[in-house]
Each structure stands twice: as C-alpha cells, then as structure tokens.
Short mmCIF file of C-alpha atoms in Angstrom, two decimals:
data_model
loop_
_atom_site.label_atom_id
_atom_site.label_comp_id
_atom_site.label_asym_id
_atom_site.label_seq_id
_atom_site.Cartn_x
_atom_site.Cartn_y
_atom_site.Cartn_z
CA UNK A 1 34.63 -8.99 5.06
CA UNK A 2 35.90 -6.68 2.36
CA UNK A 3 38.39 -7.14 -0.64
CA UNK A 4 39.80 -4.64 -3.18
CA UNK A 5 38.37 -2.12 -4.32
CA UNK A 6 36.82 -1.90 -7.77
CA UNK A 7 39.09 0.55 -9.67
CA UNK A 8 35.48 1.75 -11.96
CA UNK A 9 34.32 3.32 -8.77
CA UNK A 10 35.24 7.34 -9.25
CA UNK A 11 34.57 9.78 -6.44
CA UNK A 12 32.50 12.58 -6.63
CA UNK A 13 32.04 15.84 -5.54
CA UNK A 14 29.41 18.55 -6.00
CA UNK A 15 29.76 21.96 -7.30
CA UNK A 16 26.96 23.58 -8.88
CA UNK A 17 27.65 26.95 -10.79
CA UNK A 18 26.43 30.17 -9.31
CA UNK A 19 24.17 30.61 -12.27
CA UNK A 20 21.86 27.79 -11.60
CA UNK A 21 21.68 29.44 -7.81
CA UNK A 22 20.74 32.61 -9.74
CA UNK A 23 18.30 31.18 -12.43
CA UNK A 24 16.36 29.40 -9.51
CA UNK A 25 15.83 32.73 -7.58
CA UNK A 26 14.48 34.59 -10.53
CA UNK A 27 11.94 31.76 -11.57
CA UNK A 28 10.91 31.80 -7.68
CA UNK A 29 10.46 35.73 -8.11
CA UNK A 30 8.50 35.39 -11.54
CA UNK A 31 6.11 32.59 -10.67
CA UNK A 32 2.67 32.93 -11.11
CA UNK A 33 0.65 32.17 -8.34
CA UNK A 34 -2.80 30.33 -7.95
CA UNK A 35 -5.91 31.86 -6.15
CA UNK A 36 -6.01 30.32 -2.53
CA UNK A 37 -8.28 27.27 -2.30
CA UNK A 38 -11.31 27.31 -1.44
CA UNK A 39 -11.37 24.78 1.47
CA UNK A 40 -9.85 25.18 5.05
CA UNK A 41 -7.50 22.15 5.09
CA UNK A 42 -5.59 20.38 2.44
CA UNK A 43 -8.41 18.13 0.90
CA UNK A 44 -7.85 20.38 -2.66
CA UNK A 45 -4.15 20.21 -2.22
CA UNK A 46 -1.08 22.12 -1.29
CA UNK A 47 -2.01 25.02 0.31
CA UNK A 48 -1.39 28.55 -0.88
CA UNK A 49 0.08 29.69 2.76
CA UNK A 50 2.17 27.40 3.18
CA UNK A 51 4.02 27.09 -0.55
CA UNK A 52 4.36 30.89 -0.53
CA UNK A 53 6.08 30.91 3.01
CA UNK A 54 8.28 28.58 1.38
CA UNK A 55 9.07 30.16 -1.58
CA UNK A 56 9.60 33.30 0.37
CA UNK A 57 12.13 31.09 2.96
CA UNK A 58 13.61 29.77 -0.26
CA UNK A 59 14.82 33.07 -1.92
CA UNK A 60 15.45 35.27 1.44
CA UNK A 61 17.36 32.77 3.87
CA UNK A 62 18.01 29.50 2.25
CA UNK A 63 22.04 28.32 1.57
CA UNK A 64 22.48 25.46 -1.01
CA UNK A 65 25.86 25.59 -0.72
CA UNK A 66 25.48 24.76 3.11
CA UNK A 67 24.06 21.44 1.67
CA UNK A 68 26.77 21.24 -1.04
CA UNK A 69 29.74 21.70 2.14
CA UNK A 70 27.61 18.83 3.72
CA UNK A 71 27.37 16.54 1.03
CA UNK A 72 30.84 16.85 -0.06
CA UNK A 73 32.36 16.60 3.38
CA UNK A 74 31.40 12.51 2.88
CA UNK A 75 32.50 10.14 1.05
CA UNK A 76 30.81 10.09 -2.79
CA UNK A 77 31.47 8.12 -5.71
CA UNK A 78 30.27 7.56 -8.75
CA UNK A 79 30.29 4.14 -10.67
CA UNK A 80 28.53 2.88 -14.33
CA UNK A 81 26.25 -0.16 -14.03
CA UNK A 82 24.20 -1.64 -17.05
CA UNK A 83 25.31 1.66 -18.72
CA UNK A 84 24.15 3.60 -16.13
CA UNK A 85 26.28 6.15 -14.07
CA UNK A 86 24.97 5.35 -10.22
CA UNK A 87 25.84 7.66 -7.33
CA UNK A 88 26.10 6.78 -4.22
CA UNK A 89 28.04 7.75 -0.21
CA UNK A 90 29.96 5.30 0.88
CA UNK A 91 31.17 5.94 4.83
CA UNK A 92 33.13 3.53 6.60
CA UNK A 93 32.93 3.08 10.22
CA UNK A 94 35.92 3.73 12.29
CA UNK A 95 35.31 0.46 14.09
CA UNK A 96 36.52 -2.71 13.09
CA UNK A 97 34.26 -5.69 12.18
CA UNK A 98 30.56 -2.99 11.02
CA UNK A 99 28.42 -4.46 9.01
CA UNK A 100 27.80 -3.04 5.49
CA UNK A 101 24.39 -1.87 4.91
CA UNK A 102 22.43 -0.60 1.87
CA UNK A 103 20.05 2.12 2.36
CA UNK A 104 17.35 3.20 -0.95
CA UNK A 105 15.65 6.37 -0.45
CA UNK A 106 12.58 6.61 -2.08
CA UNK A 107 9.90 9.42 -3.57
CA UNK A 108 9.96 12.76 -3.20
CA UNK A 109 13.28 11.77 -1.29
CA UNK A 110 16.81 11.60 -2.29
CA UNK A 111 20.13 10.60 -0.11
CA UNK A 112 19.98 13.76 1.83
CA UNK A 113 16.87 12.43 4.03
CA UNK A 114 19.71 9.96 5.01
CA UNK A 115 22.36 12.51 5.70
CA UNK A 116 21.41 12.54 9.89
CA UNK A 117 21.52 8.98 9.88
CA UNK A 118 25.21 8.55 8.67
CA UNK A 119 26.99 9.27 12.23
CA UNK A 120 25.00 7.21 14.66
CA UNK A 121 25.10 4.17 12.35
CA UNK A 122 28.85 4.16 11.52
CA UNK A 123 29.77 5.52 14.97
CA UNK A 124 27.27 4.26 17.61
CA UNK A 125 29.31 4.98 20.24
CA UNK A 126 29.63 8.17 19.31
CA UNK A 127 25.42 8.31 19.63
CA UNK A 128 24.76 6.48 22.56
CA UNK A 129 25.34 3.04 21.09
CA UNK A 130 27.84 0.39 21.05
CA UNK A 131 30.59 0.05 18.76
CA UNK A 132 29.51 -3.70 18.49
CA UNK A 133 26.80 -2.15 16.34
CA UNK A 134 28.36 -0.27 13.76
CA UNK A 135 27.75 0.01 10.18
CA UNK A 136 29.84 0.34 6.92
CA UNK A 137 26.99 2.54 5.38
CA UNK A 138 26.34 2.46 1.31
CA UNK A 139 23.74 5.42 0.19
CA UNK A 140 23.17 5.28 -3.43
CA UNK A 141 20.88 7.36 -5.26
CA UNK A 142 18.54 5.76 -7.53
CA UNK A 143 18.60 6.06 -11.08
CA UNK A 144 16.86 9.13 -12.08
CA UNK A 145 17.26 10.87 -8.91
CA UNK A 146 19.81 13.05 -7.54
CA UNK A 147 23.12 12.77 -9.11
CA UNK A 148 22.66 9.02 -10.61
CA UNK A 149 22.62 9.27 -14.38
CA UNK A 150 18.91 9.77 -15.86
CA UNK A 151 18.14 6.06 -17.36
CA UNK A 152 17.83 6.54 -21.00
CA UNK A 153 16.22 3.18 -22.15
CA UNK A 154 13.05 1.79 -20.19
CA UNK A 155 13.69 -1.31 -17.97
CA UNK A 156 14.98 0.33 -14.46
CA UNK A 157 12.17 -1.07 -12.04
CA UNK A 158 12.77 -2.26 -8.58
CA UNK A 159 13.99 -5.53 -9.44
CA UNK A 160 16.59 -4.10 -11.86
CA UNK A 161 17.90 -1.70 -8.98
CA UNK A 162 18.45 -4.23 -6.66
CA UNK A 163 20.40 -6.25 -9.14
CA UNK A 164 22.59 -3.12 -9.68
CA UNK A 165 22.49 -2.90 -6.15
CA UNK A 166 24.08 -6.31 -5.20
CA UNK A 167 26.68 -5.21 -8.42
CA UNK A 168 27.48 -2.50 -6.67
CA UNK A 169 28.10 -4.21 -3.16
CA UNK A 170 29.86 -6.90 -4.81
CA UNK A 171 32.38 -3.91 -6.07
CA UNK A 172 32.85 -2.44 -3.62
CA UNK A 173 34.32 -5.74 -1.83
CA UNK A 174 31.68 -6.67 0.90
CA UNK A 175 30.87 -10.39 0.87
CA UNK A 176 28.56 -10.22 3.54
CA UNK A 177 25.30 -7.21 4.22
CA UNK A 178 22.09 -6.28 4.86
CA UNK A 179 19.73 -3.91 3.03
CA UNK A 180 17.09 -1.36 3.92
CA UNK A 181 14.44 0.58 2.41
CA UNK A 182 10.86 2.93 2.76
CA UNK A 183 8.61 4.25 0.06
CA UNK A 184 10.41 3.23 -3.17
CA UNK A 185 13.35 1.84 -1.40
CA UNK A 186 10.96 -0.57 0.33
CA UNK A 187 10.16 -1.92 -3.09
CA UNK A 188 13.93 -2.62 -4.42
CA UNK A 189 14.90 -3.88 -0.90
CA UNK A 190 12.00 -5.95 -0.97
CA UNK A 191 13.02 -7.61 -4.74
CA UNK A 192 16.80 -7.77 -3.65
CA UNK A 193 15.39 -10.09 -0.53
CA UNK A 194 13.91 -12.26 -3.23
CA UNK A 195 16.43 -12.17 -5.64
CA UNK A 196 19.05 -12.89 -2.45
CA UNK A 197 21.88 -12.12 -4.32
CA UNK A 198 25.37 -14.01 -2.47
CA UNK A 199 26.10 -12.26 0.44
CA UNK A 200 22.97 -10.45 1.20
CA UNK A 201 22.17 -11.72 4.76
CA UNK A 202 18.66 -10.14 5.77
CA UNK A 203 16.56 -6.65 4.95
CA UNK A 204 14.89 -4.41 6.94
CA UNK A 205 11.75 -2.27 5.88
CA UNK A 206 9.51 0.42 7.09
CA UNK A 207 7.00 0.27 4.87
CA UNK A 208 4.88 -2.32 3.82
CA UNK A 209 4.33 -1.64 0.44
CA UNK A 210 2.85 -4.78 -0.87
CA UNK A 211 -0.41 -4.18 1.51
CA UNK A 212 -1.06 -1.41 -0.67
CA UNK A 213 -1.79 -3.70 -3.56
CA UNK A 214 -3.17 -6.74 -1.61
CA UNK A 215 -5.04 -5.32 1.38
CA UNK A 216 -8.15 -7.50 0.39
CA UNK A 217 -6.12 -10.82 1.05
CA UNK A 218 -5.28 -9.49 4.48
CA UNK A 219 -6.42 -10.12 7.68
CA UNK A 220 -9.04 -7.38 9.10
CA UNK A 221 -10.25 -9.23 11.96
CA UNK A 222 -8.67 -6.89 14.88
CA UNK A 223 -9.26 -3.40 15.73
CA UNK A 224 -5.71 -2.59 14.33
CA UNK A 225 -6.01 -4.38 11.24
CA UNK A 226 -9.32 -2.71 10.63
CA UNK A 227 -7.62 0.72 10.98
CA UNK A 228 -4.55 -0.08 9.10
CA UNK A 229 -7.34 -1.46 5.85
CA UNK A 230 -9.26 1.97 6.05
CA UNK A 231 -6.28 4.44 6.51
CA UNK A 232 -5.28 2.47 3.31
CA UNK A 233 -8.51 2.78 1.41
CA UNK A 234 -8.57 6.78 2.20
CA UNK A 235 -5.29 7.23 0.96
CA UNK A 236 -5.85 5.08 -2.69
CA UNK A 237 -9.21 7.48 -2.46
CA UNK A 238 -8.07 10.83 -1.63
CA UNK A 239 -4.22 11.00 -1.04
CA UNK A 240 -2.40 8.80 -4.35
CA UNK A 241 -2.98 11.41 -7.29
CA UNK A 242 0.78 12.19 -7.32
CA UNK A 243 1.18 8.35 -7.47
CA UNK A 244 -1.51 7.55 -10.10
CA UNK A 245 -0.15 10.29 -12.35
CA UNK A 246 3.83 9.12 -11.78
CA UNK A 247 2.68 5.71 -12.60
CA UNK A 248 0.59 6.42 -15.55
CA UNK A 249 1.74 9.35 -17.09
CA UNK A 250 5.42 11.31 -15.79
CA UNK A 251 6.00 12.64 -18.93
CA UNK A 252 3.03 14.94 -18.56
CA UNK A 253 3.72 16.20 -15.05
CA UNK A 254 7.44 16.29 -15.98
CA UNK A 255 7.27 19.47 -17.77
CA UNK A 256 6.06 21.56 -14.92
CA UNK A 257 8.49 19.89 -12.62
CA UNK A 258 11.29 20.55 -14.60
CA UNK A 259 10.39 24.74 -15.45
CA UNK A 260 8.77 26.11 -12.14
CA UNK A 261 10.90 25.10 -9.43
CA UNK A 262 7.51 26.67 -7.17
CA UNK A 263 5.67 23.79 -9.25
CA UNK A 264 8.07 21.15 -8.04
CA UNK A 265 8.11 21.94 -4.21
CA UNK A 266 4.32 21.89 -4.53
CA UNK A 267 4.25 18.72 -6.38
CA UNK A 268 7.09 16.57 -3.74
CA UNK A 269 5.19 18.23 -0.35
CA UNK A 270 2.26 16.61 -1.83
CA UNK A 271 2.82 13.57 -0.31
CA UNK A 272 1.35 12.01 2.42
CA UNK A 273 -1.04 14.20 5.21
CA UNK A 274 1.36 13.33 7.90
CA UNK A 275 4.69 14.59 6.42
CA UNK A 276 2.62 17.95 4.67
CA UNK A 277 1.55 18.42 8.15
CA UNK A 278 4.36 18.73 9.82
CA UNK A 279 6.72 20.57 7.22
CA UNK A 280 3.65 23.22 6.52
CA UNK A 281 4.21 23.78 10.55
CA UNK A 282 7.79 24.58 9.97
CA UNK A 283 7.12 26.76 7.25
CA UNK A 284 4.25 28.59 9.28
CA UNK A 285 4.86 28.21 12.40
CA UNK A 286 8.34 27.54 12.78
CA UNK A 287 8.09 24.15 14.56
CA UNK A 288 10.10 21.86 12.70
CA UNK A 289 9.42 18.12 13.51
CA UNK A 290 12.52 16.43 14.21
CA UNK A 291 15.10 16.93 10.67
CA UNK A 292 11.98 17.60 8.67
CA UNK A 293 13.17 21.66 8.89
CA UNK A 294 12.78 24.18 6.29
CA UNK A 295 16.75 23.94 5.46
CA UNK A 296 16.48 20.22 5.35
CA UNK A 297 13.28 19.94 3.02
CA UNK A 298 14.18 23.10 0.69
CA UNK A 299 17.71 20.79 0.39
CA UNK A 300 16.18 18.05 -1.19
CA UNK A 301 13.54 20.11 -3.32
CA UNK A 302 16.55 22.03 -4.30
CA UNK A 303 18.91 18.54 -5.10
CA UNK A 304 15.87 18.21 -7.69
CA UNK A 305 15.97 21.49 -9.16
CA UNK A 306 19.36 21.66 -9.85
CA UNK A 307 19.76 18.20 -11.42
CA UNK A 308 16.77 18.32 -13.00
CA UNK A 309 15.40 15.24 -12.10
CA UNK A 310 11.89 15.76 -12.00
CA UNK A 311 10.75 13.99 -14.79
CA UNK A 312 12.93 10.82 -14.60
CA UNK A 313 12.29 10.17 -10.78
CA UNK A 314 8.53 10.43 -11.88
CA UNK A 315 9.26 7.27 -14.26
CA UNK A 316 10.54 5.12 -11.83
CA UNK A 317 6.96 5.09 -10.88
CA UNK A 318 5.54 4.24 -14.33
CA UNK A 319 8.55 2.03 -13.96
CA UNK A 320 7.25 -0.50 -10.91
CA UNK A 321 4.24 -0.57 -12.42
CA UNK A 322 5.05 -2.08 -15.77
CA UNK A 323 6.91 -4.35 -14.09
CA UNK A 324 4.02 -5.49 -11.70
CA UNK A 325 1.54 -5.31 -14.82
CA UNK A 326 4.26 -7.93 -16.52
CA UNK A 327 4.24 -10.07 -13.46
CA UNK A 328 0.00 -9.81 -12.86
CA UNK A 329 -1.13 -13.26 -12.42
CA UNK A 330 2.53 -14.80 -11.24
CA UNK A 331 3.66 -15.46 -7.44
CA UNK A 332 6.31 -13.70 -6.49
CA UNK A 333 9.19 -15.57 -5.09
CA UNK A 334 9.47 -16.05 -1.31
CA UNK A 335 12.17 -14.78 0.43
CA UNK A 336 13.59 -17.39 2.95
CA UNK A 337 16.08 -14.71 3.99
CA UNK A 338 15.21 -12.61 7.46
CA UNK A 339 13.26 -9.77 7.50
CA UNK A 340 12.86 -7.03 9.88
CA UNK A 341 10.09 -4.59 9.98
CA UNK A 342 9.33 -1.21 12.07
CA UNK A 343 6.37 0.87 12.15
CA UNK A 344 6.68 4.81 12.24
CA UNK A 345 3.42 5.92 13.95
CA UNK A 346 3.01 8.62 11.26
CA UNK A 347 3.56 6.29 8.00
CA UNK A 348 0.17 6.16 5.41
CA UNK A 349 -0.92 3.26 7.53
CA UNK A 350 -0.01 1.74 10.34
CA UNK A 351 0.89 -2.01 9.53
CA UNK A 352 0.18 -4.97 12.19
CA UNK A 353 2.75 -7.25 12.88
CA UNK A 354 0.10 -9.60 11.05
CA UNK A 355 0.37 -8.38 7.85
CA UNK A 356 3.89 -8.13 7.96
CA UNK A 357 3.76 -11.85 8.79
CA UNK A 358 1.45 -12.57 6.16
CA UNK A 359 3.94 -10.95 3.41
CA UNK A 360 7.00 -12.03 5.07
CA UNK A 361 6.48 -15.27 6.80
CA UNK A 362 10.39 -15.51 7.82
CA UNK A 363 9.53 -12.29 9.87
CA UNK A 364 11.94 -11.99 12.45
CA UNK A 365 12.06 -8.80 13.93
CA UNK A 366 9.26 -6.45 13.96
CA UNK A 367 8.87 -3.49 16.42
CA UNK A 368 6.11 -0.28 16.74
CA UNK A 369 7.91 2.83 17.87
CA UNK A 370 6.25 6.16 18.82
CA UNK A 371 7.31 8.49 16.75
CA UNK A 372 8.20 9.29 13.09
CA UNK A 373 6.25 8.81 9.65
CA UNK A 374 7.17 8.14 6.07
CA UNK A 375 10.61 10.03 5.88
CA UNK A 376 11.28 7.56 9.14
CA UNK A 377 15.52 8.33 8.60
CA UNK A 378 15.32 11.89 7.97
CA UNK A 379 12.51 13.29 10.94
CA UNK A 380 13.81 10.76 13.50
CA UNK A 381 17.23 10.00 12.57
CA UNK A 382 18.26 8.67 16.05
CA UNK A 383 15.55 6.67 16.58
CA UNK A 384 15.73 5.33 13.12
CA UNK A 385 19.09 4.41 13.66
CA UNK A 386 18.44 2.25 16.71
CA UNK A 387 15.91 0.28 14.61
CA UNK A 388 18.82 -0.93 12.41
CA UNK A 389 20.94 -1.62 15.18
CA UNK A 390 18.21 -3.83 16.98
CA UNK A 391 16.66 -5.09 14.40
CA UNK A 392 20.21 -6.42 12.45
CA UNK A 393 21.53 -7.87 15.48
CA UNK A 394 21.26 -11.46 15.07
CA UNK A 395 22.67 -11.28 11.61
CA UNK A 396 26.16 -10.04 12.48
#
C-alpha cells in the first residue's frame, strides 16, 4: 500500500515563546468591552455573558502548553506544495493492512477538533472496534490556518487544496485512500471526489454543502425535506453574516481578528446556533457537550491567536467563492467514485438521504445518527469515528 517516503516531508514540532502567552493575557486584560445586548437570546449576536466567562476562563485557568504537549506528542510534518508550506499529522496505525484516510477541518476549526478522533481510528481495537478497521490517519491543516504557511498569491480554493491534497498522499507513499470532510473540508473533499485523483477510492462527508447553494432544485415534497429547506433559508437569513463577510470582504474583518484576541473568540463562536449553544453552556454552566469543553474550544481559538491566522483563514472563504463565481453557469463534474454521507442531528440542517442522492447519485452509504452537530469529530469523537469505519467498509 505504501512506498518510500518523500524526503521534502520535514517534521514539526510546536513551541511557542512565553511572550506570545504573555502578550495574549494582557490584551485579554485591556479589552474593551461592549454594553450587553439588548435581546434575551443570541438573535444580535454573541452574547456578553458568555464571551466574558470566557475571557475570564481564558486568563485564570487555561494551559496552552497542555495543547502544545498534545499536539507534539503526534506525529507532525511539514511539507511545501505549489510554494506553499502545508502542515499536517500523520499517525500510523499499529495494525497492519489500515487504510489511509484524509481528514480537512474546516471554519472556525483547525486539526485540533480532530485530535479525539486520532486513537479510535488508528487503533479500533483499542476503542471498541476491530483492528480490521483501522486507519493510517493524514490531518493536514489548510492553507491559511493553523501552522500551514499563509498563501501569499490568490488561487487556493477548494479545488486547488484537494489537488495539493492528492500531492501530498501521493508523497507520502499511499497508492490507495479515502477522504473526508465537514464545513470547508466538505467542499475540498467534495472537489477531490471529482477530480478523483489515482488512488483515491471513495469520500465521506457530513455536510452537504452544495444544498446550501441549490436548495431550490431540491426535492421538498416530504416533511423532512421541508424542514431541512427552511432550517436552510433561516440560516442564509439570520445565521451566515460571518460567512457573507469572509466571502466578500476578510480583509476588513481581518484586522480585528488579528489585534483583539476577545474579538476573535467572539467572531469563531459565532457560528452556527447549535455549536454557540452548547459551548456558551460550558462556559456558563459548566456542562460541556461531549469534546466541545472550555479547554478544547479556548485550544483552537488560541491555535489562531498565536499563528495569527485570522485574516488568511477568512480568505479561503472569499476564496470558494471566486472560484464558484468563475464556474457560474458550468456543470460540475460527476463523481462516479463512492460516496458516503452521515447526518449529525445538530448540523445547520438536517439533510435527507434524498438530497444527498440528488447531489451524489453514486451514494452508497448514508446513515442519521443521534447525536452531534457541525464540529461532528470534535463533540462526538467516538461516534464520529464509527461513521468512518462503517461507512468505508466496502472500500477496503
């Protein structure tokens, strides 16, 4: 399955100087704070309570370097494609014959909502699986995000990234693998199925991002297609500013991002009503819903703060949709190869199995579980991981 390794690829490892630690704390301390809105729920954003309870958790109890043991007790690398230097985890399982798999993260994520998912996929029988199951796991971070090199030329949109992508699988040796995404890594997973670079075998999504942009061509005849079209109309309506603004103009919300570190946490919990939901209850109430806990979501706001990524993982908005504004009017390419698709109660909408047929016709695995939302990996990372195992099967 594998053949020599690539001598480009580097590894990595994180140490971030105290003074950045320090420099974050006293721009906590000296923030200026809003007055509290004026509403009783979240319909004029982030609320007040809950980003100063976080801000408070962040300066009085939180440990990046916790999160900087973790990271750099894995394997990282670091390797240049197209110019660019990509970063990515690259854990191989213990048991012989896994199947290598690609994971993208997407927005306001990074690799560490994968971190929980690394063990039970590369040691299932270590988590109540079967080694027959096992993964050789690739995490890369996107370009722009975490510790991947800032892109600095236009041109990195999802079908770009999943050409890197396929570069990078193709170093590292693996002739054969699947692919996975959500939220942004839904879109370059989705383009790598289409592209189907050699070796590529199937991809597995859980989120159905092209109903965003097509909902109108879908079929609302049932109950639960009827649901999954208005939960999609109130979010373009009342929950995509972050994504209107990243796609139109990043630049602009890139400066606050990238001097109030209280800005930024504000800015990535501003999501999606699920997700704010539940971490504002594990800020406030302590009641942390599955890995989404105050250590876990202050380590990837703080992964942005410290590499300053703000602004460039805001572009790779603008990004996808310069592409899809080059490509308006032109059919996509089908993708012959198989596709699997789960749906996280909690995600923006709730996709039926007939959409998903409708956008993938070679469908062929497609499951509704009963808990988890749009950070599927990183609240439910056990559950997650027996998606991949089920839904991968037939391709090994």
């Amino acid at each position: 399955m594998t053949t020599m390794t690539d001598l480009t690829i580097r590894p990595f490892e994180i140490h971030v100087p105290d003074e950045d630690l320090a420099d974050l704390r006293r721009r906590i301390a000296a923030n200026r704070w809003p007055s509290r809105e004026l509403v009783q729920d979240r319909s004029q954003g982030v609320q007040l309570a809950t980003v100063q309870e976080l801000a408070r958790y962040w300066t009085a109890y939180y440990d990046w370097r916790a999160c900087e043991a973790r990271l750099n007790a894995l394997p990282q690398f670091k390797t240049e494609i197209d110019g660019e230097d990509i970063h990515f985890i690259h854990v191989r399982s213990p048991h012989a014959g896994a199947l290598p798999l690609i994971i993208t993260h997407g927005w306001p994520g990074s690799v560490i909502e994968l971190l929980e998912i690394v063990g039970p996929l590369t040691d299932p029988a270590a988590h109540g699986g079967s080694a027959e199951d096992a993964f050789d796991l690739v995490l890369p971070s996107l370009p722009g995000y975490g510790f991947s090199e800032e892109p600095a030329e236009t041109g990195w949109d999802p079908g770009h990234i999943a050409l890197a992508w396929a570069e990078l699988m193709r170093r590292l040796g693996y002739t054969r693998y699947v692919a996975q995404g959500g939220d942004q890594g839904a879109a370059v997973t989705d383009a790598m199925g289409r592209q189907a670079p050699e070796g590529l075998l199937g991809i597995h999504l859980n989120f159905l991002r092209g109903a965003l942009g097509s909902v109108g061509d879908l079929p609302a005849d049932s109950e639960e297609e009827r649901a999954a079209a208005a939960a999609i109309s109130t979010f373009m309506t009342n929950g995509s500013g972050y994504f209107l603004e990243q796609a139109t103009r990043p630049q602009t919300i890139g400066y606050a991002l990238l001097d109030s570190p209280v800005a930024l946490a504000a800015w990535m919990l501003d999501h999606d009503t699920d997700s704010y939901l539940k971490i504002s209850r594990a800020f406030l109430g302590g009641q942390p819903s599955g890995g989404l806990t105050r250590d876990h979501v202050l380590d990837n706001i703080t992964l942005y703060w410290l590499t300053g990524t703000g602004a460039s993982a805001a572009r790779s908005y603008w990004e996808g949709g310069q592409a899809a504004a080059h490509a308006a009017g032109q059919a996509p390419s089908d993708i012959t190869l198989p596709v699997g698709f789960t749906m996280f109660p909690g995600e923006i909408f709730r996709a039926p199995r007939s959409w998903a047929e409708r956008l993938y016709p070679n469908l062929t695995y497609y499951h509704q579980v009963g808990k988890g939302g749009h950070f599927a990996a990183w609240e439910q990372p056990q559950l997650f991981s027996e998606e991949m195992r089920a839904g991968f099967r037939l391709l090994r």
